[in-house]
Amino acid sequence: MINGVLHPTNVVAQLVQQGVSHYVTLPDSETAHMYKALMDEPTITVVPVAREGEAIPVAAGLFVAGQNPVISIQNAGLYEAGDALRGLALGIGLPLVMFIGYRGHNRKGDTPDSAATFLEPYLHMWRVDYFVVESNDDLDRVPLAFERAANTNQPVAVAIGTEYASEGGE
Amino acid sequence: MITYEDACRVINQSRGEAVAVSTMTQTRYWNKISHEPDLDVGIANAMSKASSVALGVALGDADRPVLCLDSDGSLLMNFGTLATIAGMAPKNLFHFVFNNGIYSITGGQPVPAPGIEYAKVAEACGYASAHRFDDIESLDSALPDILATDGPVLIEIIVRGEPQTEGVDQTWESNAGLPNQLRALRTRLTGTDDWGSGGPYI
């Protein structure tokens, strides 16, 4: 295996620790196990959207109403959500942690998937800080992302560079 | 056919302390008559996303009614929002769609399918109820009862188009005011003034 093992319950535990109230998401192939784990977490409300561009505006509304949302979408969906990222995250100073599925990510750097090729240049272009999480060993980066978002009043990405494993799986 | 001014006036009469999330031409008329500016947000920066912001506010503050003053052109640009709203089924969300069949702001070009009946689409998506009005008297008499029902409700209003022919007059101005509007709304809803500035645009 090129990338590491990341168990969704560990990520859910991080979300609970951060007091996350809502998980606004359009599921993708890498995050199927994460969705299942969230269904078992009663303190977090999952908000499924029909298209990724809705996720940031929904999260903005939740934050304005006093909630603590995160979003979770795939890198390809983040590209679709560009105008919302511009106008309703960067443009309003929204402290939002965005979990971005790093589809096609390969630590060897030879991915044929342009969805992966463009993710980090895209985040740099928007001046969005980000942390890459590839395994359970990287989970200490998640609180750093929340801290950075809160301190800067800006969106911060957590790029999930591996497919979530099933519980007990590798 | 209903005018924007009349529609906004009638909605405002029944508004109470509801949040109002508006967009495009509706914002212009709403701002003139609203008596609760701290509960108003005009979403122009991120076109078409007023209904998504309204959904977030409605889910986040379930005890307060939320009115979304949307339009046909904007809704077409974010059509999946109907499914998303229906799926979450917030009882406190009232989704108004001002339908004039054109893009007013850009000079009056027709939307791709001017004949769409949005109330029917919303009903098919699973909204709790949907209504369509093309005269102000009917809207005026029905609205208080509609707002007393459980949402999500879509209220389609057939309005007379007002194409702008002398250029756009609202985009930059309303975008610049949006961060402060959202902060004022958060303060009003949460009772705390804890959202500082941030980033290169504020």
Coordinates of N, CA and C in Angstrom, one line a residue, chain B:
Chain B
M1 N -50.2 39.6 -12.6 CA -48.8 39.8 -12.4 C -48.5 40.8 -11.2
I2 N -47.5 40.4 -10.5 CA -47.3 41.1 -9.2 C -46.0 42.0 -9.4
T3 N -45.9 43.1 -8.7 CA -44.7 43.9 -8.7 C -43.8 43.5 -7.6
Y4 N -42.5 43.7 -7.8 CA -41.5 43.4 -6.7 C -41.9 44.1 -5.4
E5 N -42.2 45.4 -5.6 CA -42.5 46.3 -4.5 C -43.7 45.7 -3.7
D6 N -44.8 45.3 -4.4 CA -45.9 44.8 -3.7 C -45.6 43.5 -3.0
A7 N -44.9 42.6 -3.7 CA -44.6 41.3 -3.1 C -43.7 41.5 -1.8
C8 N -42.7 42.3 -1.9 CA -41.9 42.6 -0.7 C -42.7 43.2 0.4
R9 N -43.6 44.1 0.1 CA -44.4 44.7 1.1 C -45.3 43.7 1.8
V10 N -45.9 42.8 1.1 CA -46.8 41.8 1.7 C -46.0 40.8 2.5
I11 N -44.9 40.4 2.0 CA -44.0 39.5 2.8 C -43.6 40.2 4.1
N12 N -43.2 41.4 4.0 CA -42.7 42.1 5.2 C -43.8 42.3 6.3
Q13 N -45.0 42.4 5.8 CA -46.1 42.5 6.8 C -46.3 41.3 7.7
S14 N -45.9 40.1 7.2 CA -46.0 38.9 7.9 C -44.7 38.4 8.4
R15 N -43.7 39.2 8.3 CA -42.3 38.7 8.6 C -42.1 38.5 10.1
G16 N -42.6 39.3 11.0 CA -42.3 39.1 12.4 C -40.8 39.3 12.6
E17 N -40.2 38.3 13.3 CA -38.7 38.4 13.6 C -38.0 37.3 12.8
A18 N -38.5 37.0 11.6 CA -37.9 36.0 10.8 C -36.6 36.6 10.2
V19 N -35.6 35.7 10.0 CA -34.4 36.1 9.2 C -34.8 36.1 7.7
A20 N -34.3 37.1 7.0 CA -34.6 37.2 5.5 C -33.3 37.1 4.8
V21 N -33.1 36.1 3.9 CA -32.0 36.0 3.1 C -32.4 36.2 1.7
S22 N -32.0 37.3 1.1 CA -32.5 37.7 -0.2 C -31.3 37.6 -1.3
T23 N -31.7 37.8 -2.5 CA -30.7 37.9 -3.6 C -31.2 38.7 -4.7
M24 N -30.3 39.3 -5.5 CA -30.6 40.0 -6.7 C -31.7 41.1 -6.6
T25 N -32.6 41.3 -7.5 CA -33.5 42.4 -7.5 C -34.4 42.5 -6.2
Q26 N -34.7 41.3 -5.6 CA -35.4 41.3 -4.4 C -34.7 42.1 -3.3
T27 N -33.4 42.0 -3.2 CA -32.6 42.7 -2.2 C -32.9 44.2 -2.3
R28 N -32.9 44.7 -3.5 CA -33.1 46.1 -3.7 C -34.4 46.6 -3.0
Y29 N -35.5 45.9 -3.3 CA -36.8 46.3 -2.8 C -36.9 46.0 -1.3
W30 N -36.3 44.8 -0.9 CA -36.4 44.4 0.5 C -35.7 45.4 1.4
N31 N -34.6 45.9 1.0 CA -33.8 46.8 1.8 C -34.6 48.1 2.0
K32 N -35.4 48.5 1.1 CA -36.2 49.7 1.2 C -37.3 49.7 2.3
I33 N -37.8 48.5 2.5 CA -38.9 48.4 3.4 C -38.7 47.6 4.7
S34 N -37.6 46.9 4.8 CA -37.3 46.1 6.0 C -37.1 46.9 7.2
H35 N -37.8 46.5 8.3 CA -37.6 47.2 9.6 C -36.7 46.4 10.5
E36 N -36.1 45.4 10.0 CA -35.2 44.6 10.8 C -33.9 44.3 10.0
P37 N -33.1 45.4 9.8 CA -31.9 45.2 9.0 C -30.9 44.2 9.6
D38 N -30.9 44.1 10.9 CA -29.9 43.1 11.5 C -30.3 41.7 11.3
L39 N -31.5 41.5 10.8 CA -32.0 40.1 10.4 C -32.0 39.8 8.9
D40 N -31.4 40.8 8.2 CA -31.4 40.7 6.7 C -30.0 40.4 6.2
V41 N -29.9 39.5 5.2 CA -28.7 39.3 4.5 C -29.0 39.3 3.0
G42 N -28.3 40.1 2.2 CA -28.4 40.1 0.8 C -27.2 39.3 0.1
I43 N -27.5 38.2 -0.4 CA -26.4 37.3 -1.0 C -26.3 37.6 -2.5
A44 N -25.3 38.4 -2.8 CA -24.9 38.6 -4.2 C -23.6 38.0 -4.5
N45 N -22.7 37.9 -3.5 CA -21.4 37.4 -3.6 C -21.4 35.9 -3.5
A46 N -21.5 35.2 -4.5 CA -21.7 33.7 -4.7 C -23.1 33.6 -5.2
M47 N -23.2 34.0 -6.4 CA -24.5 34.0 -7.1 C -25.3 32.7 -7.0
S48 N -26.5 32.7 -6.7 CA -27.5 31.6 -6.6 C -27.5 30.9 -5.3
K49 N -26.7 31.3 -4.4 CA -26.5 30.5 -3.2 C -27.4 31.0 -2.0
A50 N -28.3 31.9 -2.2 CA -29.1 32.5 -1.1 C -29.9 31.3 -0.4
S51 N -30.4 30.4 -1.2 CA -31.2 29.3 -0.6 C -30.3 28.4 0.2
S52 N -29.1 28.2 -0.2 CA -28.2 27.4 0.6 C -27.8 28.0 1.9
V53 N -27.5 29.3 1.9 CA -27.3 30.1 3.1 C -28.5 30.0 4.0
A54 N -29.7 30.2 3.4 CA -30.9 30.2 4.2 C -31.1 28.9 4.9
L55 N -30.8 27.8 4.1 CA -30.9 26.5 4.7 C -30.0 26.3 5.9
G56 N -28.8 26.8 5.8 CA -27.9 26.7 6.9 C -28.4 27.4 8.2
V57 N -28.9 28.6 7.9 CA -29.4 29.4 9.1 C -30.6 28.7 9.7
A58 N -31.5 28.2 8.8 CA -32.7 27.5 9.3 C -32.3 26.3 10.1
L59 N -31.3 25.5 9.7 CA -30.9 24.3 10.5 C -30.2 24.7 11.8
G60 N -29.5 25.9 11.7 CA -28.8 26.3 12.9 C -29.6 27.0 13.9
D61 N -30.7 27.5 13.6 CA -31.6 28.2 14.5 C -33.0 27.7 14.2
A62 N -33.3 26.5 14.7 CA -34.6 25.9 14.3 C -35.8 26.5 14.8
D63 N -35.7 27.4 15.8 CA -36.9 28.0 16.5 C -37.3 29.3 15.8
R64 N -36.5 29.8 14.8 CA -36.8 31.1 14.2 C -37.1 30.8 12.7
P65 N -38.2 31.4 12.2 CA -38.5 31.3 10.8 C -37.4 32.0 10.0
V66 N -37.2 31.4 8.8 CA -36.2 31.9 7.9 C -36.9 32.1 6.5
L67 N -36.9 33.3 6.0 CA -37.4 33.5 4.7 C -36.3 33.6 3.7
C68 N -36.4 32.9 2.6 CA -35.4 33.1 1.5 C -36.1 33.8 0.3
L69 N -35.6 34.9 -0.1 CA -36.2 35.6 -1.2 C -35.4 35.4 -2.4
D70 N -35.7 34.3 -3.1 CA -34.9 33.7 -4.2 C -35.5 34.2 -5.5
S71 N -34.9 33.9 -6.6 CA -35.5 34.2 -8.0 C -35.3 33.0 -8.9
D72 N -36.0 33.1 -10.0 CA -36.0 31.9 -10.9 C -34.6 31.7 -11.5
G73 N -33.9 32.8 -12.0 CA -32.6 32.7 -12.5 C -31.6 32.1 -11.5
S74 N -31.7 32.6 -10.3 CA -30.7 32.1 -9.3 C -31.0 30.7 -8.9
L75 N -32.3 30.3 -8.8 CA -32.6 28.9 -8.5 C -32.2 28.0 -9.5
L76 N -32.4 28.4 -10.8 CA -31.9 27.5 -11.9 C -30.4 27.2 -11.8
M77 N -29.7 28.2 -11.3 CA -28.2 28.1 -11.2 C -27.8 27.1 -10.1
N78 N -28.7 26.8 -9.2 CA -28.4 26.0 -8.0 C -29.6 25.1 -7.7
F79 N -30.1 24.4 -8.8 CA -31.3 23.7 -8.8 C -31.3 22.5 -7.8
G80 N -30.1 22.0 -7.5 CA -30.0 20.9 -6.6 C -30.4 21.3 -5.2
T81 N -30.4 22.6 -4.9 CA -30.8 23.1 -3.6 C -32.2 22.6 -3.2
L82 N -33.1 22.4 -4.2 CA -34.4 21.9 -3.9 C -34.4 20.5 -3.2
A83 N -33.6 19.7 -3.8 CA -33.4 18.3 -3.2 C -32.8 18.4 -1.8
T84 N -31.7 19.2 -1.7 CA -31.0 19.3 -0.5 C -32.0 19.8 0.6
I85 N -32.7 20.9 0.3 CA -33.7 21.4 1.3 C -34.8 20.4 1.7
A86 N -35.3 19.7 0.6 CA -36.3 18.7 0.9 C -35.8 17.6 1.7
G87 N -34.5 17.2 1.5 CA -33.9 16.2 2.3 C -33.8 16.5 3.7
M88 N -33.4 17.7 4.1 CA -33.2 18.1 5.5 C -34.5 18.5 6.1
A89 N -35.5 19.0 5.3 CA -36.9 19.3 5.7 C -36.9 20.2 6.9
P90 N -36.3 21.4 6.9 CA -36.4 22.3 8.0 C -37.8 22.9 8.0
K91 N -38.5 22.7 9.2 CA -39.8 23.2 9.3 C -40.0 24.7 9.3
N92 N -38.8 25.4 9.5 CA -38.9 26.9 9.7 C -38.4 27.6 8.4
L93 N -38.3 26.9 7.3 CA -37.8 27.5 6.1 C -38.9 27.8 5.1
F94 N -39.0 29.0 4.6 CA -40.0 29.5 3.6 C -39.3 30.1 2.4
H95 N -39.4 29.4 1.3 CA -38.5 29.6 0.2 C -39.4 30.3 -0.9
F96 N -39.2 31.7 -1.0 CA -40.0 32.4 -2.0 C -39.2 32.5 -3.3
V97 N -39.8 32.2 -4.4 CA -39.2 32.3 -5.7 C -39.9 33.4 -6.5
F98 N -39.2 34.5 -6.7 CA -39.7 35.6 -7.6 C -39.4 35.2 -9.0
N99 N -40.5 34.9 -9.8 CA -40.4 34.3 -11.1 C -40.8 35.4 -12.1
N100 N -39.8 35.8 -12.9 CA -40.1 36.8 -14.0 C -39.7 36.3 -15.3
G101 N -39.0 35.1 -15.4 CA -38.7 34.5 -16.6 C -37.4 35.1 -17.3
I102 N -36.8 36.1 -16.6 CA -35.7 36.8 -17.3 C -34.5 37.0 -16.3
Y103 N -33.4 37.3 -16.8 CA -32.3 37.8 -16.0 C -32.3 39.3 -15.9
S104 N -32.9 39.8 -14.9 CA -33.1 41.3 -14.8 C -31.8 42.1 -14.8
I105 N -30.9 41.6 -14.0 CA -29.7 42.4 -13.7 C -28.9 42.6 -15.0
T106 N -28.9 41.6 -15.9 CA -28.1 41.7 -17.0 C -28.8 42.3 -18.3
G107 N -30.0 42.7 -18.1 CA -30.7 43.4 -19.2 C -31.9 42.7 -19.7
G108 N -32.3 41.6 -19.1 CA -33.6 41.1 -19.5 C -33.6 39.9 -20.4
Q109 N -32.5 39.2 -20.5 CA -32.4 38.0 -21.4 C -33.3 36.9 -20.7
P110 N -33.9 36.1 -21.5 CA -34.8 35.0 -21.0 C -33.9 34.0 -20.3
V111 N -34.5 33.4 -19.2 CA -33.8 32.2 -18.6 C -34.0 31.0 -19.5
P112 N -33.3 30.0 -19.3 CA -33.3 28.9 -20.3 C -34.7 28.3 -20.6
A113 N -35.6 28.2 -19.6 CA -36.9 27.6 -19.7 C -37.9 28.5 -18.9
P114 N -38.4 29.6 -19.5 CA -39.2 30.5 -18.8 C -40.5 29.9 -18.2
G115 N -40.9 28.8 -18.7 CA -42.2 28.3 -18.4 C -42.2 27.3 -17.2
I116 N -41.1 27.1 -16.6 CA -41.0 26.2 -15.4 C -41.9 26.6 -14.3
E117 N -42.6 25.7 -13.7 CA -43.5 26.0 -12.6 C -42.7 25.4 -11.3
Y118 N -42.1 26.4 -10.6 CA -41.2 26.0 -9.6 C -42.0 25.4 -8.4
A119 N -43.2 25.8 -8.2 CA -44.0 25.2 -7.1 C -44.2 23.7 -7.3
K120 N -44.4 23.3 -8.6 CA -44.6 21.9 -8.9 C -43.2 21.1 -8.7
V121 N -42.2 21.8 -9.1 CA -40.9 21.1 -8.9 C -40.6 20.9 -7.5
A122 N -40.8 21.9 -6.6 CA -40.6 21.8 -5.2 C -41.4 20.7 -4.6
E123 N -42.7 20.6 -5.0 CA -43.6 19.6 -4.5 C -43.0 18.2 -4.9
A124 N -42.6 18.1 -6.1 CA -42.0 16.8 -6.6 C -40.8 16.4 -5.8
C125 N -40.0 17.4 -5.4 CA -38.8 17.1 -4.7 C -39.1 16.7 -3.2
G126 N -40.2 17.1 -2.7 CA -40.6 16.7 -1.4 C -40.7 17.8 -0.4
Y127 N -40.9 19.1 -0.8 CA -41.2 20.1 0.1 C -42.5 19.8 0.8
A128 N -42.7 20.3 2.0 CA -43.9 20.0 2.7 C -45.1 20.6 2.0
S129 N -45.0 21.7 1.4 CA -46.1 22.3 0.5 C -45.5 23.3 -0.4
A130 N -46.2 23.7 -1.4 CA -45.8 24.6 -2.4 C -47.0 25.4 -3.0
H131 N -46.8 26.7 -3.3 CA -47.9 27.5 -3.7 C -47.4 28.4 -4.8
R132 N -48.4 28.9 -5.6 CA -48.0 29.8 -6.8 C -49.0 30.9 -6.8
F133 N -48.6 32.1 -6.9 CA -49.4 33.3 -6.9 C -49.1 34.2 -8.1
D134 N -50.2 34.7 -8.8 CA -49.9 35.7 -9.8 C -50.7 36.9 -9.6
D135 N -51.4 37.1 -8.4 CA -52.0 38.3 -8.1 C -51.8 38.6 -6.6
I136 N -51.6 39.9 -6.3 CA -51.2 40.3 -5.0 C -52.2 40.1 -3.9
E137 N -53.5 40.2 -4.3 CA -54.6 40.0 -3.3 C -54.5 38.5 -2.8
S138 N -54.4 37.6 -3.7 CA -54.3 36.2 -3.2 C -53.1 35.9 -2.3
L139 N -52.0 36.5 -2.7 CA -50.8 36.3 -1.9 C -51.0 36.9 -0.5
D140 N -51.5 38.1 -0.5 CA -51.7 38.9 0.7 C -52.7 38.1 1.7
S141 N -53.7 37.5 1.1 CA -54.7 36.8 2.0 C -54.2 35.5 2.5
A142 N -53.4 34.8 1.6 CA -52.9 33.4 2.0 C -51.7 33.4 2.8
L143 N -50.8 34.4 2.7 CA -49.5 34.3 3.3 C -49.5 34.1 4.8
P144 N -50.3 34.8 5.6 CA -50.2 34.5 7.0 C -50.4 33.0 7.4
D145 N -51.4 32.4 6.7 CA -51.7 31.0 7.0 C -50.5 30.1 6.5
I146 N -50.0 30.4 5.4 CA -48.8 29.6 4.9 C -47.7 29.7 5.8
L147 N -47.4 30.9 6.4 CA -46.2 31.0 7.3 C -46.5 30.4 8.6
A148 N -47.7 30.0 8.9 CA -48.0 29.3 10.1 C -47.9 27.8 10.0
T149 N -47.7 27.3 8.8 CA -47.6 25.9 8.5 C -46.1 25.4 8.7
D150 N -45.9 24.1 8.7 CA -44.5 23.6 8.7 C -43.9 23.6 7.4
G151 N -42.6 24.0 7.3 CA -41.9 24.0 6.1 C -41.2 22.6 5.9
P152 N -40.4 22.6 4.9 CA -40.1 23.7 3.9 C -41.2 23.9 3.0
V153 N -41.5 25.2 2.8 CA -42.6 25.6 1.9 C -41.9 26.5 0.7
L154 N -42.4 26.2 -0.5 CA -42.0 27.1 -1.6 C -43.1 27.9 -2.0
I155 N -42.9 29.2 -2.1 CA -44.0 30.2 -2.5 C -43.5 30.9 -3.8
E156 N -44.1 30.5 -4.9 CA -43.7 31.0 -6.2 C -44.5 32.3 -6.5
I157 N -43.8 33.4 -6.8 CA -44.6 34.6 -7.1 C -44.2 35.1 -8.5
I158 N -45.3 35.2 -9.3 CA -45.1 35.6 -10.7 C -45.0 37.1 -10.7
V159 N -43.8 37.6 -10.9 CA -43.6 39.1 -10.9 C -43.3 39.7 -12.3
R160 N -43.6 41.0 -12.4 CA -43.3 41.7 -13.6 C -41.8 42.0 -13.7
G161 N -41.2 41.6 -14.8 CA -39.8 41.8 -14.9 C -39.4 43.2 -15.0
E162 N -38.3 43.5 -14.4 CA -37.7 44.9 -14.4 C -36.3 44.8 -14.9
P163 N -36.1 44.6 -16.2 CA -34.8 44.5 -16.7 C -34.0 45.8 -16.5
Q164 N -32.8 45.7 -16.1 CA -31.9 46.9 -15.9 C -31.3 47.1 -17.3
T165 N -31.4 48.3 -17.8 CA -30.8 48.6 -19.1 C -29.7 49.6 -19.0
E166 N -29.3 50.0 -17.8 CA -28.2 51.0 -17.7 C -27.1 50.5 -16.8
G167 N -26.9 49.2 -16.9 CA -25.8 48.7 -16.2 C -26.1 48.1 -14.8
V168 N -25.2 47.4 -14.3 CA -25.4 46.7 -13.0 C -25.2 47.8 -11.9
D169 N -26.1 47.8 -10.9 CA -26.0 48.8 -9.9 C -25.8 48.3 -8.5
Q170 N -25.6 47.0 -8.4 CA -25.6 46.5 -7.0 C -24.4 45.6 -6.7
T171 N -23.8 45.0 -7.6 CA -22.9 43.9 -7.3 C -21.8 44.2 -6.3
W172 N -20.9 45.2 -6.6 CA -19.8 45.4 -5.8 C -20.3 46.0 -4.4
E173 N -21.2 46.9 -4.5 CA -21.7 47.5 -3.2 C -22.2 46.5 -2.2
S174 N -23.1 45.6 -2.7 CA -23.7 44.6 -1.8 C -22.6 43.6 -1.4
N175 N -21.7 43.3 -2.3 CA -20.6 42.3 -1.9 C -19.8 42.9 -0.7
A176 N -19.5 44.2 -0.8 CA -18.6 44.8 0.2 C -19.3 44.8 1.6
G177 N -20.7 44.9 1.5 CA -21.4 45.0 2.8 C -21.7 43.7 3.4
L178 N -21.5 42.6 2.7 CA -22.0 41.3 3.1 C -21.3 40.8 4.4
P179 N -19.9 40.9 4.5 CA -19.3 40.5 5.8 C -19.9 41.1 7.0
N180 N -20.2 42.4 6.9 CA -20.7 43.1 8.1 C -22.2 42.7 8.4
Q181 N -22.9 42.5 7.3 CA -24.3 42.0 7.5 C -24.3 40.7 8.2
L182 N -23.5 39.8 7.7 CA -23.4 38.4 8.3 C -23.0 38.5 9.8
R183 N -22.1 39.4 10.1 CA -21.7 39.5 11.5 C -22.8 40.1 12.4
A184 N -23.5 41.0 11.8 CA -24.6 41.6 12.6 C -25.7 40.6 12.8
L185 N -25.9 39.7 11.8 CA -26.9 38.7 11.9 C -26.5 37.6 13.0
R186 N -25.2 37.3 13.0 CA -24.7 36.3 14.0 C -24.9 36.9 15.4
T187 N -24.5 38.1 15.5 CA -24.7 38.8 16.8 C -26.1 38.8 17.3
R188 N -27.0 39.0 16.3 CA -28.5 39.1 16.7 C -28.9 37.6 17.1
L189 N -28.5 36.6 16.4 CA -29.0 35.3 16.6 C -28.3 34.6 17.8
T190 N -27.1 35.0 18.1 CA -26.4 34.3 19.2 C -26.2 35.1 20.4
G191 N -26.4 36.4 20.3 CA -26.2 37.3 21.4 C -24.7 37.6 21.7
T192 N -23.8 37.1 20.9 CA -22.4 37.4 21.1 C -21.8 38.1 19.9
D193 N -20.8 38.9 20.1 CA -20.1 39.6 19.1 C -18.7 39.1 19.0
D194 N -18.6 37.9 18.5 CA -17.3 37.2 18.6 C -16.6 36.8 17.3
W195 N -17.2 37.4 16.2 CA -16.6 37.0 14.9 C -15.8 38.2 14.4
G196 N -14.5 38.1 14.5 CA -13.7 39.3 14.1 C -13.5 39.3 12.6
S197 N -12.7 40.2 12.2 CA -12.4 40.3 10.8 C -11.3 39.2 10.4
G198 N -11.1 39.1 9.2 CA -10.1 38.1 8.8 C -9.9 38.0 7.3
G199 N -8.7 37.8 6.9 CA -8.4 37.6 5.5 C -8.2 38.9 4.8
P200 N -7.8 38.8 3.5 CA -7.4 40.0 2.8 C -8.6 40.8 2.2
Y201 N -9.8 40.4 2.4 CA -10.9 41.1 1.7 C -11.8 41.9 2.7
I202 N -11.5 41.8 4.0 CA -12.3 42.5 5.0 C -11.5 43.6 5.7

